[in-house]
Short mmCIF file of C-alpha atoms in Angstrom, two decimals:
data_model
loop_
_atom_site.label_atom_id
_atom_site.label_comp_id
_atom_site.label_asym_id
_atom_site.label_seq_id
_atom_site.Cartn_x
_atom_site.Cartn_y
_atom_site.Cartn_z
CA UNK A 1 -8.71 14.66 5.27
CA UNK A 2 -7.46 11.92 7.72
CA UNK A 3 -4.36 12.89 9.44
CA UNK A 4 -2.47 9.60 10.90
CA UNK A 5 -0.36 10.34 13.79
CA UNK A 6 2.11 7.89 14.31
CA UNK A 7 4.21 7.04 18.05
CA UNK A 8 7.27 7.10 18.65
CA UNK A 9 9.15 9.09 15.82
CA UNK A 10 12.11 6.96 16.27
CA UNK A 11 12.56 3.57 18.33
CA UNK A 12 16.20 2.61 19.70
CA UNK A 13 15.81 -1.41 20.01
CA UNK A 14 17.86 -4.07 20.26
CA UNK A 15 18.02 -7.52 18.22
CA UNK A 16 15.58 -9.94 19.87
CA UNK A 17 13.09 -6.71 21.37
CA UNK A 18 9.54 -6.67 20.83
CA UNK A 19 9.00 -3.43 19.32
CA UNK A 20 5.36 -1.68 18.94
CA UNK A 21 4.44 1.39 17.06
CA UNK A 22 0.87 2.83 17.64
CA UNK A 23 -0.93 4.96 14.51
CA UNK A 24 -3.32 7.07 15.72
CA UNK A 25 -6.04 8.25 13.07
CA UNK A 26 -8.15 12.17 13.37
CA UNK A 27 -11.32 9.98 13.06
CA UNK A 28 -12.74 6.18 12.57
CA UNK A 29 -10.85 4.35 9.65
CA UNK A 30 -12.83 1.38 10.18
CA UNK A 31 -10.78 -1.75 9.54
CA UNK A 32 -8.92 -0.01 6.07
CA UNK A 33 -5.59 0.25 7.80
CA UNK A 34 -2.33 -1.16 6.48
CA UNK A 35 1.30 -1.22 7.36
CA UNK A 36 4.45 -0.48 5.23
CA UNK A 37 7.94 -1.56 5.78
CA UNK A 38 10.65 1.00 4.24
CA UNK A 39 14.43 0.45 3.53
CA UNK A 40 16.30 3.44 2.23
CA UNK A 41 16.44 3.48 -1.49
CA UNK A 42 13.48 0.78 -1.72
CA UNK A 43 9.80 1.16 -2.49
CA UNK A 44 7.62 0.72 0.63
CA UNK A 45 6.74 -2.67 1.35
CA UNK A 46 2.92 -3.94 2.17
CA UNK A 47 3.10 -5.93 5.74
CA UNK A 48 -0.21 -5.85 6.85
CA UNK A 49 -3.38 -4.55 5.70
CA UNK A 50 -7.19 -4.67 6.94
CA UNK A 51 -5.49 -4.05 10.26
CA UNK A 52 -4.13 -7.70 11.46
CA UNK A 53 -3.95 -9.74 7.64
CA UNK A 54 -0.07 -10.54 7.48
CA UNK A 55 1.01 -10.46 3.63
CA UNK A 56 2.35 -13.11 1.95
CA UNK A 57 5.82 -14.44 3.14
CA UNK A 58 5.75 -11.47 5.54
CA UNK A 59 7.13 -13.32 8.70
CA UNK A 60 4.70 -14.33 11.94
CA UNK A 61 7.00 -11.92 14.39
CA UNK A 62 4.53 -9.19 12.55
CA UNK A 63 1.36 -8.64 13.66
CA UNK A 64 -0.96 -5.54 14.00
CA UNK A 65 -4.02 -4.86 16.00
CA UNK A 66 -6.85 -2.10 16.77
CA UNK A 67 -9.95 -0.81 15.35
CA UNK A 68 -11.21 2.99 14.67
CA UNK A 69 -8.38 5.07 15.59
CA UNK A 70 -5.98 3.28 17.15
CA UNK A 71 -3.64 0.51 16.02
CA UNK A 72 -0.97 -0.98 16.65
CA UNK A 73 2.14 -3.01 14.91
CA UNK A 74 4.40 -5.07 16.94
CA UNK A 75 7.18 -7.12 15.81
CA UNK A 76 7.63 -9.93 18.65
CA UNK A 77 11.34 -10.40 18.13
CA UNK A 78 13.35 -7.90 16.64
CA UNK A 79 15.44 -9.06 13.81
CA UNK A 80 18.35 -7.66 11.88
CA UNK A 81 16.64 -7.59 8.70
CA UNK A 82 13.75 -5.48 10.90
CA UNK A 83 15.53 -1.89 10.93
CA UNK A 84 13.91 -0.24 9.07
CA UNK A 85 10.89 2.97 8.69
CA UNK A 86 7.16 1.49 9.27
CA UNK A 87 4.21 3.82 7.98
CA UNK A 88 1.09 3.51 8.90
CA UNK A 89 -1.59 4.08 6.04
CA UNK A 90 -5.64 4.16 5.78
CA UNK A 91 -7.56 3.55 2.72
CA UNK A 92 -11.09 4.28 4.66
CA UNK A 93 -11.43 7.22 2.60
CA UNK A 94 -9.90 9.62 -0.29
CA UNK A 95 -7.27 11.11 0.29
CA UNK A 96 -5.58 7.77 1.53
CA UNK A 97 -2.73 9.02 3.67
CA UNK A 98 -0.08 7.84 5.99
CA UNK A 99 1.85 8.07 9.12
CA UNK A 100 4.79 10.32 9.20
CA UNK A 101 6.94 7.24 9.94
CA UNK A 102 8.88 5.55 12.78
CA UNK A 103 12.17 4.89 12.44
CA UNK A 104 13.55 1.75 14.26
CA UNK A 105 17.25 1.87 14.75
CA UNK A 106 20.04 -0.11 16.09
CA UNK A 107 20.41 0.10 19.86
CA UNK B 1 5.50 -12.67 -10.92
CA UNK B 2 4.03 -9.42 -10.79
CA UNK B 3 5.80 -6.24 -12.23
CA UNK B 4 5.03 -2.82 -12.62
CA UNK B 5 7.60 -0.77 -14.38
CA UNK B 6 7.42 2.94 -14.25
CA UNK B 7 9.35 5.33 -16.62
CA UNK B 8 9.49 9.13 -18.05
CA UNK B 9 10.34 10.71 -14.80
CA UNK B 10 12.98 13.68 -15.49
CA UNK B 11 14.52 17.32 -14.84
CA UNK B 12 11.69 19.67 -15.55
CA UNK B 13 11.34 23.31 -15.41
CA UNK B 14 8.23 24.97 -12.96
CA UNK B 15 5.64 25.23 -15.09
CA UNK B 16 6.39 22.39 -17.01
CA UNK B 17 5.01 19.10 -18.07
CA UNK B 18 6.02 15.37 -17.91
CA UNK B 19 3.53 12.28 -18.38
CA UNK B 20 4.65 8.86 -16.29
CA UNK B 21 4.01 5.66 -17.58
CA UNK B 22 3.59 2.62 -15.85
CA UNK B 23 3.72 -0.67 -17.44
CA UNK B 24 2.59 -4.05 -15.69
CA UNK B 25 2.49 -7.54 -16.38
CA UNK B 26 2.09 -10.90 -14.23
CA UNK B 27 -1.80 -9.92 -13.62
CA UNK B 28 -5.15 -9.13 -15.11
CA UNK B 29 -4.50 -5.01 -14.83
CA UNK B 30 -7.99 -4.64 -15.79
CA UNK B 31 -9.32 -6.06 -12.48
CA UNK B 32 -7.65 -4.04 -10.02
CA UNK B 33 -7.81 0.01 -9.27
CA UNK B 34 -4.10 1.46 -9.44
CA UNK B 35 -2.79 4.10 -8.06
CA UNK B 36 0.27 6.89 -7.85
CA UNK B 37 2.13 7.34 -4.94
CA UNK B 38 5.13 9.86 -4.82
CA UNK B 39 7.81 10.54 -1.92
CA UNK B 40 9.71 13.90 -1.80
CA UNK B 41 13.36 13.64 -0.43
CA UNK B 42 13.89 12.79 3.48
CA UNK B 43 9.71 12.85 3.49
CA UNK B 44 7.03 9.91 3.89
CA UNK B 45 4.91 8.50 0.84
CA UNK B 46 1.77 10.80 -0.50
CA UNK B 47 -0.73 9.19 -2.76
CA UNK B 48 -1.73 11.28 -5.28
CA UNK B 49 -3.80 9.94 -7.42
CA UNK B 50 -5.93 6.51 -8.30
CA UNK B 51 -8.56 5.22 -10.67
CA UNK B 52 -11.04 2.28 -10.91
CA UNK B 53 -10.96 -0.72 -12.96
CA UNK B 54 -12.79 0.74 -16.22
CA UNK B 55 -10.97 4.33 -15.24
CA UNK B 56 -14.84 5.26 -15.19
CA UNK B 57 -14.12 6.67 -11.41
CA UNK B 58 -11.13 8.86 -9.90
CA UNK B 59 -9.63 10.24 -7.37
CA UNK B 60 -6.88 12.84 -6.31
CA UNK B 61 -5.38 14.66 -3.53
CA UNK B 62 -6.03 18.23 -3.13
CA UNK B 63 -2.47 19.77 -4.09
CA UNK B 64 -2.69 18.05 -7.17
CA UNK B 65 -6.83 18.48 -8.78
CA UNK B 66 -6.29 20.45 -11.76
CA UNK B 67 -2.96 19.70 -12.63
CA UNK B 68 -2.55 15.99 -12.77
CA UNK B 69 -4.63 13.78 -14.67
CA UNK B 70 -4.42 9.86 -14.15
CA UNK B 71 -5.60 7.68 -17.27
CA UNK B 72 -4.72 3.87 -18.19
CA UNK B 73 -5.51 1.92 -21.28
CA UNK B 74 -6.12 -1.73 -20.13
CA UNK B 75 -5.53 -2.90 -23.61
CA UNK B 76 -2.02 -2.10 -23.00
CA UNK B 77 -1.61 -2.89 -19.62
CA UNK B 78 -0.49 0.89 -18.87
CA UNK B 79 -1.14 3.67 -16.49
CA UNK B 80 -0.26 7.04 -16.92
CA UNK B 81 -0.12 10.26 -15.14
CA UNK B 82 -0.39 13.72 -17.07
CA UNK B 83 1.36 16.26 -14.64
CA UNK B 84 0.76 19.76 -15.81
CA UNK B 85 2.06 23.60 -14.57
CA UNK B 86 4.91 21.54 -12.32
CA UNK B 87 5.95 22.96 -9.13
CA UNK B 88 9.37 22.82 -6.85
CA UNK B 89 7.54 20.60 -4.47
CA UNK B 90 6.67 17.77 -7.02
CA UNK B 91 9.56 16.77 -6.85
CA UNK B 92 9.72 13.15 -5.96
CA UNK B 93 9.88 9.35 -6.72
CA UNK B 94 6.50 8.78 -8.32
CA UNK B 95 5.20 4.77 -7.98
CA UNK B 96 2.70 3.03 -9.95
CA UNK B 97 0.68 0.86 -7.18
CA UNK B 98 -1.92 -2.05 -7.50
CA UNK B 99 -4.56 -1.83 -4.59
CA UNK B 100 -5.65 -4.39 -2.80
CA UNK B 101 -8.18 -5.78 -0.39
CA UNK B 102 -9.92 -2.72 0.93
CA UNK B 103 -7.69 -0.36 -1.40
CA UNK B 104 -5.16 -0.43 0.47
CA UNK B 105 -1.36 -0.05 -1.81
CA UNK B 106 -0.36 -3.59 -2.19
CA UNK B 107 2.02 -3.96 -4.78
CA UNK B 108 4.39 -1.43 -5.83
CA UNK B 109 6.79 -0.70 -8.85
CA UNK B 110 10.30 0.57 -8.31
CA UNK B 111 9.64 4.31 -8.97
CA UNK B 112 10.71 7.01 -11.24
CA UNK B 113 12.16 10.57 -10.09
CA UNK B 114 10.95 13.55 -11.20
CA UNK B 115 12.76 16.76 -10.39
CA UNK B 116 11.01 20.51 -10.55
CA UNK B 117 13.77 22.83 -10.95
CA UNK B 118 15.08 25.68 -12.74
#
């Protein structure tokens, strides 16, 4: 299987911050990587998959990079609505499987 | 607008049995592969489980082969999930998913708990 290995575990930032999380993957995902958004009590939210391909009214602050096994989300500007967990997740090959999660909180 | 509606999650015994439906509308289920995802308590997502569009092909994580069996019936716009000989640490909000581009696990229902316990 794929282990993803997501950095940091938890992010202190402030409102306005640009904010990146890196997702590390055990070997080459190709370009099958997506990003979730998760509040508590919600179903995960698609941001971002095929690496960099924003979702649908998923605001331009978002964007992700990389190739391989190494990519990266950043959020330009930090916004309130923003605090939230952020998996990582590759569909390259079965299992799919995420991140463990990063956590951004409220500086 | 897309929906997917998931229901019979419930208190179950180990070694029990419990089959999840999904039901979706505001697409054409028959061209996309769905999946199941589930999240324990305090944990991260785990899929589980996912089949193609004519449930001809599919595919499931290790901790589950043997005891779960995914299914739809595109003339009802459903997918299921048979979960047999239930353990403590299936316990978790299963969701019905749509993939997407790449298979990646675009669009997702609400979820539906299922608890493992004696």
């Amino acid at each position: 299987d794929i282990q993803m290995t997501q950095s940091p575990f938890t992010l202190s930032a402030s409102v306005g911050d640009r904010v990146t999380i890196t997702c590390r993957a055990s070997q080459s995902v190709g370009g099958s990587l997506a990003w979730f958004q998760q509040k508590p009590g919600k179903a995960p939210q698609a941001l971002i998959y095929l690496v960099s391909n924003l979702e649908s009214a998923v605001p331009s602050r978002f964007s992700g990079s990389g190739s391989g096994t190494e990519f990266t989300l950043t959020i330009s500007s930090l916004q309130p609505d923003d605090f939230a967990t952020y998996y990582c997740q590759q569909s390259h090959t079965h299992p799919k499987t995420f991140g463990q999660g990063t956590k951004v909180e409220i500086k | 607008e897309v929906q997917l509606v998931e229901s019979g999650g419930d208190l179950v015994q180990p070694g029990g049995s419990l089959r999840l439906s999904c039901a979706v509308s505001g697409f054409t289920f028959s061209n996309y592969w769905m999946s199941w995802v589930r999240q324990a308590p305090g944990k991260g997502p785990e899929w589980v489980a996912n089949m193609n569009r004519d449930g001809s092909e599919r595919h499931y994580v290790d901790s589950v082969k043997g005891r779960f069996t995914i299914s739809r019936d595109n003339a009802k716009n459903s997918l299921y999930l048979q979960m047999n000989s239930l353990r403590v640490e299936d316990t978790a909000v299963y969701y019905c998913v749509r993939d997407g581009n790449g298979g990646y696990l675009h669009r997702w229902g609400q979820g539906t708990l299922v608890t493992v316990s004696s």
